[in-house]
Coordinates of C-alpha atoms in Angstrom, one line a residue:
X973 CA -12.5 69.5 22.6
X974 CA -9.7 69.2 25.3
X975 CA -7.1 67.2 24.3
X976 CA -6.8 64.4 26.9
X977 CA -3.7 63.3 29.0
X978 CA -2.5 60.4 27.2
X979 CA -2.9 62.3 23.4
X980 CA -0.5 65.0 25.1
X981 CA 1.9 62.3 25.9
X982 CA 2.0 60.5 22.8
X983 CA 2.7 64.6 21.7
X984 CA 5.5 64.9 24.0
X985 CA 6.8 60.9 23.1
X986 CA 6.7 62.2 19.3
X987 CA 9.2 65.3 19.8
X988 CA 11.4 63.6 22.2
X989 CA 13.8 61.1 20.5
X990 CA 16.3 61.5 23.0
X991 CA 17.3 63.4 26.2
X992 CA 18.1 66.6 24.7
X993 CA 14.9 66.5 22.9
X994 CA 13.0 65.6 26.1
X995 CA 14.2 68.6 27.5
X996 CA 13.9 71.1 24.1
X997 CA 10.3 70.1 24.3
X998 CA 9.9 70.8 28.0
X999 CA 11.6 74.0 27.8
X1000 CA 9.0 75.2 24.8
X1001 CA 6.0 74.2 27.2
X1002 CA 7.4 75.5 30.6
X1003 CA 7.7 78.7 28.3
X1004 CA 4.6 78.5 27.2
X1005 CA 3.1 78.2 30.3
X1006 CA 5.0 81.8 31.9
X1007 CA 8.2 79.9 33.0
X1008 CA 11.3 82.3 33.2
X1009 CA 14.5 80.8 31.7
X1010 CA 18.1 81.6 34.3
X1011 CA 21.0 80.5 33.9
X1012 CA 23.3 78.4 36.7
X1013 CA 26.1 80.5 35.1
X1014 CA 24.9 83.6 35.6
X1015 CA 22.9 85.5 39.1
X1016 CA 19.2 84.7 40.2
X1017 CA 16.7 87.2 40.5
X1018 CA 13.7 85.4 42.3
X1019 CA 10.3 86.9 43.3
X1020 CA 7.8 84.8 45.7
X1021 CA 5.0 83.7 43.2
X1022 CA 7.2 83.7 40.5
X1023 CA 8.0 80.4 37.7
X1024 CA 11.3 79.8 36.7
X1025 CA 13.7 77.0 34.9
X1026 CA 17.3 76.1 34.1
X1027 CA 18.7 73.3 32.2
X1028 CA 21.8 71.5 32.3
X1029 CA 24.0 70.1 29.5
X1030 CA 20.4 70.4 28.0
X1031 CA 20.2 67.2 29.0
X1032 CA 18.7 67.9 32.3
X1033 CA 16.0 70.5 33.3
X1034 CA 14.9 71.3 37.0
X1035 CA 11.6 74.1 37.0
X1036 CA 10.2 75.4 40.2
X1037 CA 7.4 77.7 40.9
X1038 CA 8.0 79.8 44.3
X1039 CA 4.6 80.1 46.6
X1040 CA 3.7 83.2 47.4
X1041 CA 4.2 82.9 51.6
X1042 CA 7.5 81.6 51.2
X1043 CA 10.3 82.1 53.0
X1044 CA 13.8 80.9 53.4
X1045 CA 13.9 77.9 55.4
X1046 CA 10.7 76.4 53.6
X1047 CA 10.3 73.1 52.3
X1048 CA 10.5 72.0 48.9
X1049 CA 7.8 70.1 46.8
X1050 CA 9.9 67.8 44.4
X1051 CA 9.0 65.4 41.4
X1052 CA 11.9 63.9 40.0
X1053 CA 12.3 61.9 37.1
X1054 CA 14.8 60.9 33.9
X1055 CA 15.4 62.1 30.5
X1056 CA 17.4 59.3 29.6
X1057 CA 16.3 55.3 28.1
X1058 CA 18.6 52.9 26.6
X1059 CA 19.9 53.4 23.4
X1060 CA 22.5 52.7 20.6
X1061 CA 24.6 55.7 20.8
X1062 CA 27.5 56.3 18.0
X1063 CA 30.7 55.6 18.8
X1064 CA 33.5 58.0 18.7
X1065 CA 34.9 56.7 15.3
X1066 CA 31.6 55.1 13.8
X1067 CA 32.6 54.3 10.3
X1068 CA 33.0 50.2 9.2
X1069 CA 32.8 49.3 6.0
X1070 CA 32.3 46.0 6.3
X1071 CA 31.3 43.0 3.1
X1072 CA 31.0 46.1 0.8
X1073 CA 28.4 47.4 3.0
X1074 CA 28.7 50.9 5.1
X1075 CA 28.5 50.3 8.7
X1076 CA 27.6 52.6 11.9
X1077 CA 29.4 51.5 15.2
X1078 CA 27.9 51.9 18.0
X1079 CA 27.9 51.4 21.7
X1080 CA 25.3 50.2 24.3
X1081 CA 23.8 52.6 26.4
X1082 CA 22.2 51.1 29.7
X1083 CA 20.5 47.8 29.9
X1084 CA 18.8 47.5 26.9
X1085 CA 16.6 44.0 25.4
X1086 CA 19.1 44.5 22.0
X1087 CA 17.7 41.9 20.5
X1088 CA 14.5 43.9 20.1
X1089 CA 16.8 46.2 18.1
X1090 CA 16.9 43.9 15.0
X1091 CA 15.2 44.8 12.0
X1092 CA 13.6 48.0 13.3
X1093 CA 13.4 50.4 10.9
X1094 CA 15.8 53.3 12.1
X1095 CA 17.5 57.1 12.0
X1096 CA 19.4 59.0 14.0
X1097 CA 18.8 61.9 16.5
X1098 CA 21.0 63.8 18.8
X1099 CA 22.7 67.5 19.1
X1100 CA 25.8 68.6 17.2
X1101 CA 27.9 70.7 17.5
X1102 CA 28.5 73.4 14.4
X1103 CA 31.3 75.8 13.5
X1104 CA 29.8 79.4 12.0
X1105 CA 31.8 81.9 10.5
X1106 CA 35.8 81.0 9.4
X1107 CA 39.0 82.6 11.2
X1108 CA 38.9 84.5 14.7
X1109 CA 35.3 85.2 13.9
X1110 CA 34.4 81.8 13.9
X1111 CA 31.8 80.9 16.6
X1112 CA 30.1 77.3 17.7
X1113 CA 26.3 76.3 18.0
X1114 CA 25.0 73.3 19.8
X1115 CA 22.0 72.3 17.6
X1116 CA 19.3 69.7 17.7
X1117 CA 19.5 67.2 15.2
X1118 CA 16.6 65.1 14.1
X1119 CA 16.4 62.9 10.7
X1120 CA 13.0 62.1 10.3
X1121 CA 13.2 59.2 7.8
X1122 CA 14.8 55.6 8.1
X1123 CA 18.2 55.3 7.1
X1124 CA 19.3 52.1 8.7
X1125 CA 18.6 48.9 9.9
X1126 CA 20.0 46.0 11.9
X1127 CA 19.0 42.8 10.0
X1128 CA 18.7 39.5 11.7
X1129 CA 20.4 36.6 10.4
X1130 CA 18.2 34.0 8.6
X1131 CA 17.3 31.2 10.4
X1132 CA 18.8 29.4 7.8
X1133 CA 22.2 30.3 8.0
X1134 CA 21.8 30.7 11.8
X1135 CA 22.2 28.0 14.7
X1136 CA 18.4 26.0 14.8
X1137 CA 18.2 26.5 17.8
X1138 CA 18.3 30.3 17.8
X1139 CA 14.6 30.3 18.7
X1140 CA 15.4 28.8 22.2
X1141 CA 17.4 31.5 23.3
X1142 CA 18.8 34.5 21.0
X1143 CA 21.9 35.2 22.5
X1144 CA 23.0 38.9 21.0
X1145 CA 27.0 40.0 20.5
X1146 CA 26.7 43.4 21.3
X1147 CA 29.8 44.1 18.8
X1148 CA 29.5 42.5 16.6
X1149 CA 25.6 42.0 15.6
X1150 CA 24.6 45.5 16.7
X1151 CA 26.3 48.1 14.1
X1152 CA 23.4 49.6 11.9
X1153 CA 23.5 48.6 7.8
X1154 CA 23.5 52.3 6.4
X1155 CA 24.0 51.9 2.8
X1156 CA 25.7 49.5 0.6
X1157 CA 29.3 50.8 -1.2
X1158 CA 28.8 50.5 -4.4
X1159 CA 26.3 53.1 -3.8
X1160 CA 27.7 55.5 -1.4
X1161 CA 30.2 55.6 -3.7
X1162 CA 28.0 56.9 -6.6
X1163 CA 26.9 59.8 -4.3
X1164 CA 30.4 60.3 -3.6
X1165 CA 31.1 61.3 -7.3
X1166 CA 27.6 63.3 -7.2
X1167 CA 28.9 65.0 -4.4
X1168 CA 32.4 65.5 -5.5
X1169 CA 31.3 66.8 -8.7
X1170 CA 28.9 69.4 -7.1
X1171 CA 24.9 69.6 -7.9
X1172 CA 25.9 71.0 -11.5
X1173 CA 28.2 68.4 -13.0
X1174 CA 30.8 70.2 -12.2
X1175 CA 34.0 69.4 -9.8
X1176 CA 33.4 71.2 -6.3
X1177 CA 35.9 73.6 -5.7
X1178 CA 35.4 73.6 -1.7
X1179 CA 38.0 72.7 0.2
X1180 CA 37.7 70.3 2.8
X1181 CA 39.4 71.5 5.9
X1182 CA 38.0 68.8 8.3
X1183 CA 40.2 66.3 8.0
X1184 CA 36.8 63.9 9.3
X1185 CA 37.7 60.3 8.6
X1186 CA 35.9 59.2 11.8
X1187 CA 32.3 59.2 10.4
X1188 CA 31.1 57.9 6.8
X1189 CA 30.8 61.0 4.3
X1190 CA 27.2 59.9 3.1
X1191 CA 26.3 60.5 7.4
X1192 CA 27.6 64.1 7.6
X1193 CA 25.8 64.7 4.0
X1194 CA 22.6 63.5 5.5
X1195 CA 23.2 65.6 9.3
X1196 CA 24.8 68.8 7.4
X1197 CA 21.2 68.7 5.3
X1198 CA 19.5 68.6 8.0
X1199 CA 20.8 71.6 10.1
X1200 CA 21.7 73.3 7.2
X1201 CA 25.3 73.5 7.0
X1202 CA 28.2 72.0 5.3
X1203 CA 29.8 68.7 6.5
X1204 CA 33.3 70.1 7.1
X1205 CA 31.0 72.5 9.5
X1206 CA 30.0 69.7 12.3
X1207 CA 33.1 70.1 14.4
X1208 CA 31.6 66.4 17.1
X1209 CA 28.3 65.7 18.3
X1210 CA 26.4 63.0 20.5
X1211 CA 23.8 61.3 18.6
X1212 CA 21.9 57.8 18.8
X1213 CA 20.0 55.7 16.8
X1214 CA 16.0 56.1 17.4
X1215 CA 12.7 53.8 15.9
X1216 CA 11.1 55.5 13.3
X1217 CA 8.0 54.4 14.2
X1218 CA 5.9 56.5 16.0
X1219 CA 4.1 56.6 19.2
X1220 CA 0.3 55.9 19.7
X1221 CA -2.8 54.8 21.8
X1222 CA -3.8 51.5 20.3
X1223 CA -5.1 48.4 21.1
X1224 CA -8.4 47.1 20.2
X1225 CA -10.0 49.3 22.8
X1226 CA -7.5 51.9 22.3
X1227 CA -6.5 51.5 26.0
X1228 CA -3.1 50.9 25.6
X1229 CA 0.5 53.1 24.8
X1230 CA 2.4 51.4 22.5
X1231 CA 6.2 53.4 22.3
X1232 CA 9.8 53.3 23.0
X1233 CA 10.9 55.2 25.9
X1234 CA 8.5 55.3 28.2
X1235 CA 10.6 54.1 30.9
X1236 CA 10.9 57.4 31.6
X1237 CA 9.6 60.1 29.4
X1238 CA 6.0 59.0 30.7
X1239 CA 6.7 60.4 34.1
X1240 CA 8.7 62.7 33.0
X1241 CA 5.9 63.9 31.0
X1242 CA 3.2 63.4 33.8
X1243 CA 5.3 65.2 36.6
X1244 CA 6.3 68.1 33.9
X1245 CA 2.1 68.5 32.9
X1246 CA 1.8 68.3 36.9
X1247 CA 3.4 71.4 37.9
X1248 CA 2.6 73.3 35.0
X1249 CA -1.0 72.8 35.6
X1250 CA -0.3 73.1 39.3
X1251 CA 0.8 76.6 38.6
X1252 CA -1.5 77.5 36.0
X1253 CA -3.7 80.2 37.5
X1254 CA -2.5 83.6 39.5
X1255 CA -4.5 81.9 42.6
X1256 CA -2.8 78.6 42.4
X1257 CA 0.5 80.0 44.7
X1258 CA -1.2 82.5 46.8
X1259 CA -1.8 79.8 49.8
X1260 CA 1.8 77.8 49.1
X1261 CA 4.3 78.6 51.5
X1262 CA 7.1 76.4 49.8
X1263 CA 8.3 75.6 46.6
X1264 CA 7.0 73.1 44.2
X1265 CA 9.6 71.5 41.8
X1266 CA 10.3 69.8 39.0
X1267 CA 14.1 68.2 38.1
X1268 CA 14.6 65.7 35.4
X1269 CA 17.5 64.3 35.1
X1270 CA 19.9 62.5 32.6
X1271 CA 21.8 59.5 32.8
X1272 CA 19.6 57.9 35.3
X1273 CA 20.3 54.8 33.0
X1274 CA 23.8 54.2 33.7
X1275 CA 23.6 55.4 37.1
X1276 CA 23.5 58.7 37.8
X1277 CA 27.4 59.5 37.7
X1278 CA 27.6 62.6 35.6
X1279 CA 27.7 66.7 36.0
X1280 CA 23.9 66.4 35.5
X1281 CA 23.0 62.8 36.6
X1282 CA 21.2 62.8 40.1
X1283 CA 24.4 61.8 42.0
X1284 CA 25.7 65.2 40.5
X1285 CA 25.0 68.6 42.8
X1286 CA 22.4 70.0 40.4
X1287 CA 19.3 69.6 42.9
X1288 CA 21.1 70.5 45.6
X1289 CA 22.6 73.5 43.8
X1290 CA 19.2 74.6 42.7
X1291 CA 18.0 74.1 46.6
X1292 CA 20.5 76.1 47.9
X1293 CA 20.8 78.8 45.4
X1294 CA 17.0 79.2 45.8
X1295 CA 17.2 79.7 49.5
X1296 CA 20.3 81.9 50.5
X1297 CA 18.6 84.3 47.6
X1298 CA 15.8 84.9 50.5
X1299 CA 18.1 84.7 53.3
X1300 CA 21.8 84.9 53.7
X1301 CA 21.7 82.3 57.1
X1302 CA 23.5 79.7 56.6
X1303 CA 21.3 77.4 58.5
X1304 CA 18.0 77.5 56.5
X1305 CA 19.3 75.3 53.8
X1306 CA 19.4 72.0 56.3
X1307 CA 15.8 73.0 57.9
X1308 CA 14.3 73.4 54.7
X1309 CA 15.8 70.3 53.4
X1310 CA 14.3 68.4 56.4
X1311 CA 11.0 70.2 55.2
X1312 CA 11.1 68.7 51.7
X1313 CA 9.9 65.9 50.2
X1314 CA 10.7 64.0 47.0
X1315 CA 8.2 61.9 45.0
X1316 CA 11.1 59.5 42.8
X1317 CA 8.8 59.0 39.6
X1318 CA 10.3 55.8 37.6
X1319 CA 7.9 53.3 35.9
X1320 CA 7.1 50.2 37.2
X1321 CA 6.6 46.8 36.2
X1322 CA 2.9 45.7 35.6
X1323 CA 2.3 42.2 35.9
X1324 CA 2.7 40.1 32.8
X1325 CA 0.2 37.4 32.0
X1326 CA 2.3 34.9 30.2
X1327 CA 5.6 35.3 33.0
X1328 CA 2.8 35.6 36.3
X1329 CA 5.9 33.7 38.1
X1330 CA 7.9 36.6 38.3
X1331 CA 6.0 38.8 40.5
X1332 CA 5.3 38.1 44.1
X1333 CA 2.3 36.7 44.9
X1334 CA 1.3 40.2 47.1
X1335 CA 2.5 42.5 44.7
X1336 CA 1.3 42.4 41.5
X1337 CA 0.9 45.6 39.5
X1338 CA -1.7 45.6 37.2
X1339 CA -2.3 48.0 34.3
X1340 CA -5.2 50.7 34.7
X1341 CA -5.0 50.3 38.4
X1342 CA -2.8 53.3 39.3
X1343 CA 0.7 54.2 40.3
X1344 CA 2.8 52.0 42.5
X1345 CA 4.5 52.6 45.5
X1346 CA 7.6 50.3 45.1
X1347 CA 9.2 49.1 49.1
X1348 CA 12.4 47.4 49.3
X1349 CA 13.9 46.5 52.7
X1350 CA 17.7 46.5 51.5
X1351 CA 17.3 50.3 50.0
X1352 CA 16.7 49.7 46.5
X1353 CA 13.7 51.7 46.6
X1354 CA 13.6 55.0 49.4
X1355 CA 10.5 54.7 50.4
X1356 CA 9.3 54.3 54.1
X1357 CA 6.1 54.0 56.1
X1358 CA 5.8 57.9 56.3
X1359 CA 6.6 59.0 52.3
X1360 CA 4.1 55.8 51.7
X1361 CA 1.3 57.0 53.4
X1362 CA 1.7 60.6 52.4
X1363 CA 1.4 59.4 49.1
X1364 CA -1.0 57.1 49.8
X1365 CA -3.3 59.6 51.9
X1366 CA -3.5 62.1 48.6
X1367 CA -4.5 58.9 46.4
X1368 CA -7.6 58.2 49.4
X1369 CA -8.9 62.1 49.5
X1370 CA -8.8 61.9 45.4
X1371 CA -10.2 58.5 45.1
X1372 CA -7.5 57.5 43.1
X1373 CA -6.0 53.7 42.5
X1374 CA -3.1 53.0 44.0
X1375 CA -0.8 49.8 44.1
X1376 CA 2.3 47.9 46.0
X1377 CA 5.2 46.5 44.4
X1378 CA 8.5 44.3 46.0
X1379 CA 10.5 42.1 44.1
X1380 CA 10.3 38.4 44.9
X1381 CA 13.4 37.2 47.0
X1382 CA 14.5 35.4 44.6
X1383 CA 15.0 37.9 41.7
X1384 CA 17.2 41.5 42.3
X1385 CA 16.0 44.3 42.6
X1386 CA 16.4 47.4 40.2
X1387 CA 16.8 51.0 41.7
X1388 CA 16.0 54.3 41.0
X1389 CA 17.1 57.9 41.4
X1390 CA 15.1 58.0 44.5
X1391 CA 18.2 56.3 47.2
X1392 CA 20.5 58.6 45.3
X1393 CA 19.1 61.6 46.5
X1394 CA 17.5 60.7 49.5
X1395 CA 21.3 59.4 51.1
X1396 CA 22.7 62.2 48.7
X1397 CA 21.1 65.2 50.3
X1398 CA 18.5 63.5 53.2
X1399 CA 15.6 64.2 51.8
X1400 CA 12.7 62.5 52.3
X1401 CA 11.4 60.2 49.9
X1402 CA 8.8 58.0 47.8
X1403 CA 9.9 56.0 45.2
X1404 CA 6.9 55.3 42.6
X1405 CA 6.2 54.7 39.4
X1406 CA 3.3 53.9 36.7
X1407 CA 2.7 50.2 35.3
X1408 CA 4.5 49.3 32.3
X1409 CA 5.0 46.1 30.1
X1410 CA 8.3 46.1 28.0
X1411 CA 10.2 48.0 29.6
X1412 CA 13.6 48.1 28.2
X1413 CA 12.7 46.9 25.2
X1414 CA 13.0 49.1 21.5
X1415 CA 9.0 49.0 22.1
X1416 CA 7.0 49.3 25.5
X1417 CA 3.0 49.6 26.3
X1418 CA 1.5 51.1 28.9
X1419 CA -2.3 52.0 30.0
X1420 CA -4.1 55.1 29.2
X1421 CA -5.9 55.4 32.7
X1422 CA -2.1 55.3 34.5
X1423 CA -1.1 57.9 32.2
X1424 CA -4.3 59.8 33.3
X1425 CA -3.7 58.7 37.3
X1426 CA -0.1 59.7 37.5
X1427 CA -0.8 63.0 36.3
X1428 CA -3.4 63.5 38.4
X1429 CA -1.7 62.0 41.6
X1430 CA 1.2 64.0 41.0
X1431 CA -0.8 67.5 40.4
X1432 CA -2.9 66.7 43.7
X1433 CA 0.6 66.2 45.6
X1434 CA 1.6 69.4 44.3
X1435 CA -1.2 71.0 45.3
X1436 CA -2.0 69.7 48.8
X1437 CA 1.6 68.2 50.4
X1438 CA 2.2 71.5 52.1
X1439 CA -1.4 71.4 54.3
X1440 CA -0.9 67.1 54.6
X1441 CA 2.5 67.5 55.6
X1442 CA 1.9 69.7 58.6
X1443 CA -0.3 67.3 60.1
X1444 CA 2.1 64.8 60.2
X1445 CA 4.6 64.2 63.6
X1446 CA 7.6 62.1 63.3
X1447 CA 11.1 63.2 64.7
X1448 CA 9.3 65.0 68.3

């Protein structure tokens, strides 16, 4: 039996505990579905009908599958999404040894509900970086790094040494309440002596070249054993602390996606699954006469200001580079720019039934009732009365639900990457997203059916915004 929409997301939730593993798991499927790999640092070789990716930092991947009656000048057919959720990443120097106990410090990333951090059960997850070889023939790896068992936890404070009233309002120091418990000393130390001693009893003879007194030796033990190296061998890396538990459909009538990051690995997911299956067959690009794209980017979280956030030139690159390989005029890049259009995929927020006061009275998202088109007057959100209804007019020929969302005028508004790109390179654009309860927090729930309605909305766009669009008179 076919394995349904949501079971494939809780798959790709599963094997992405953080950006770089978002994209690692999109690059295996975008291979597995007949998607060249290139290179921004090297040259492009593009074919009409051809698939192809690139990642960036491996923290951002953009794919795009080239219709078979393109030409240079052509729109482009863009999904974008973000890799990125809020996190605990490590600091720098993370060791504390604090009350005899080992410590991890770590900073906030984004804006994060911390308090939903405490007494989780959690690892760690990120890339590293890793010397091989000694001397002038020494090389470096970037390698993935996932420890699949709990090794820490951020314990609340008992209620009775804490303030009474701590159940009227938990008010979290994000330095000093939020650094992990990894292990006590008194036991660290004992695998210190393990450790110095060597596996056999006897004193290890290795010399340790490192000179690493940012991180706590019983860390590096448990990464190194992981990759398969030797601590003195992880010359830096970028890692987080991630829940242990896993994601799942659950719910009495299993209707519901209980995970962490969903806002936004579920539409990343859903526009990813979109294209692919958009491009599946050798018919599916013989009618297309643009490009259809996806680019998921990182660092949406803390606004977009990095070489591979959306305020970076990564879309634009990949729009350019794309069409002065088909043409060396100048000029085609700005008409096919104004022949694009960009569907911002971010989740959205359902309606909640114990805080019903903080949506509009309109607006009101509901779970299982289908993506929402989120409107802001001040900009907030790109979308206008044209992106709206093109988005709106493939929901009505699929008979799909769709739904409205603006924030009450009393409350401000979030944004997305969608006014970054649409001021950044004038694109068109639709901000949407799928209904989620949560969101922010260690732990968020979604519904089944959006998971199912995105995907399909987003694989119909795909498929039919080139023949919509050119029924549709604006700037004449």
């Amino acid at each position: 039996m076919a394995k349904s929409v949501a079971d494939d997301l809780i798959d790709f939730l599963n094997s992405s505990p953080t950006a770089f593993h978002a994209v690692d798991e999109a690059k295996r499927r975008l291979k597995l579905a007949g998607y060249e790999q290139i290179f921004e640092r090297g040259d492009w070789k593009l074919e009409a009908g051809n698939k192809y990716f690139f990642t960036r930092n491996y923290s951002t991947i953009v794919a795009f599958a080239i219709g078979k009656k393109y030409v240079a000048g052509n729109g482009f057919h863009i999904v974008g999404a973000h890799t990125d959720s809020p996190c605990l990443k490590l600091k720098p120097v993370s060791k504390v040894s604090k009350g005899s106990y080992l410590e991890v410090g770590v900073q906030t990333y984004g804006s994060g509900m911390w308090h939903t951090w405490f007494d989780r059960d959690l690892t760690i997850a990120g890339r590293m970086i890793i010397k091989e070889g000694k001397g002038d023939g020494a090389s470096y790896s970037h390698k993935l790094v996932r420890i699949n068992e709990p090794i820490m936890r951020i314990p609340n404070l008992a209620i009775h040494l804490a303030d009474r009233s701590v159940n009227d309002g938990f008010k979290v120091n994000t330095q000093s309440h939020l650094a992990p418990v990894l292990a006590t000393s008194v036991k660290a130390s004992l695998n210190k002596v393990v450790t110095d001693n060597g596996p056999d009893g006897k004193p290890d003879e290795s010399p340790n070249t490192s000179g690493n007194q940012k991180h706590h030796s019983l860390l590096l033990q448990l990464l190194a054993a992981e990759v398969g190296c030797k601590p003195d061998d992880i010359c830096d890396f970028e890692l987080q602390a991630c829940d242990t538990q896993p994601s799942v459909i659950a719910g009495a009538m299993k209707e519901f996606v209980f995970s962490g990051r969903l806002d936004n690995l579920c539409m990343s997911f859903c526009s990813l699954k979109a294209l692919i299956d958009a491009t599946e067959s050798e018919k599916s690009l013989e009618d297309e006469s643009g490009v259809r794209m996806v680019a998921l980017f990182d660092h949406e979280e803390v606004g977009s200001n990095s070489a591979q956030g959306a305020r970076s030139p990564v879309m634009f690159d990949a729009l350019s580079r794309i069409t002065t390989f088909f043409s060396s005029n100048s000029q085609l890049l700005e008409k096919a720019i104004q022949r694009s259009f960009l569907v911002s995929a971010d989740m959205a927020h359902a309606l909640h039934p114990n805080y019903m006061d903080k949506h509009e009275e309109n607006h009101q998202p509901k779970l299982h009732s289908g993506l929402v088109i989120k409107h802001n007057a001040n900009q907030r959100y790109a979308t206008n009365a044209v992106t709206a209804f093109i988005f709106r007019e493939i929901a009505a020929k699929h008979s799909l639900p769709i739904q409205d969302f603006v924030v009450r005028n009393d409350m401000p508004c979030g944004s997305t990457i969608g006014p970054v790109l649409a001021s950044g390179i004038g694109i068109r654009t639709v901000d949407i997203g799928a209904p989620q309860l949560s969101m922010h927090s260690i732990r968020e729930m979604c519904a089944v059916d959006d998971v199912r309605h995105s995907y399909e909305h987003l694989k119909a766009f795909y498929e039919e915004f080139t023949c919509l669009d050119a029924k549709i008179a604006v700037d004449i």
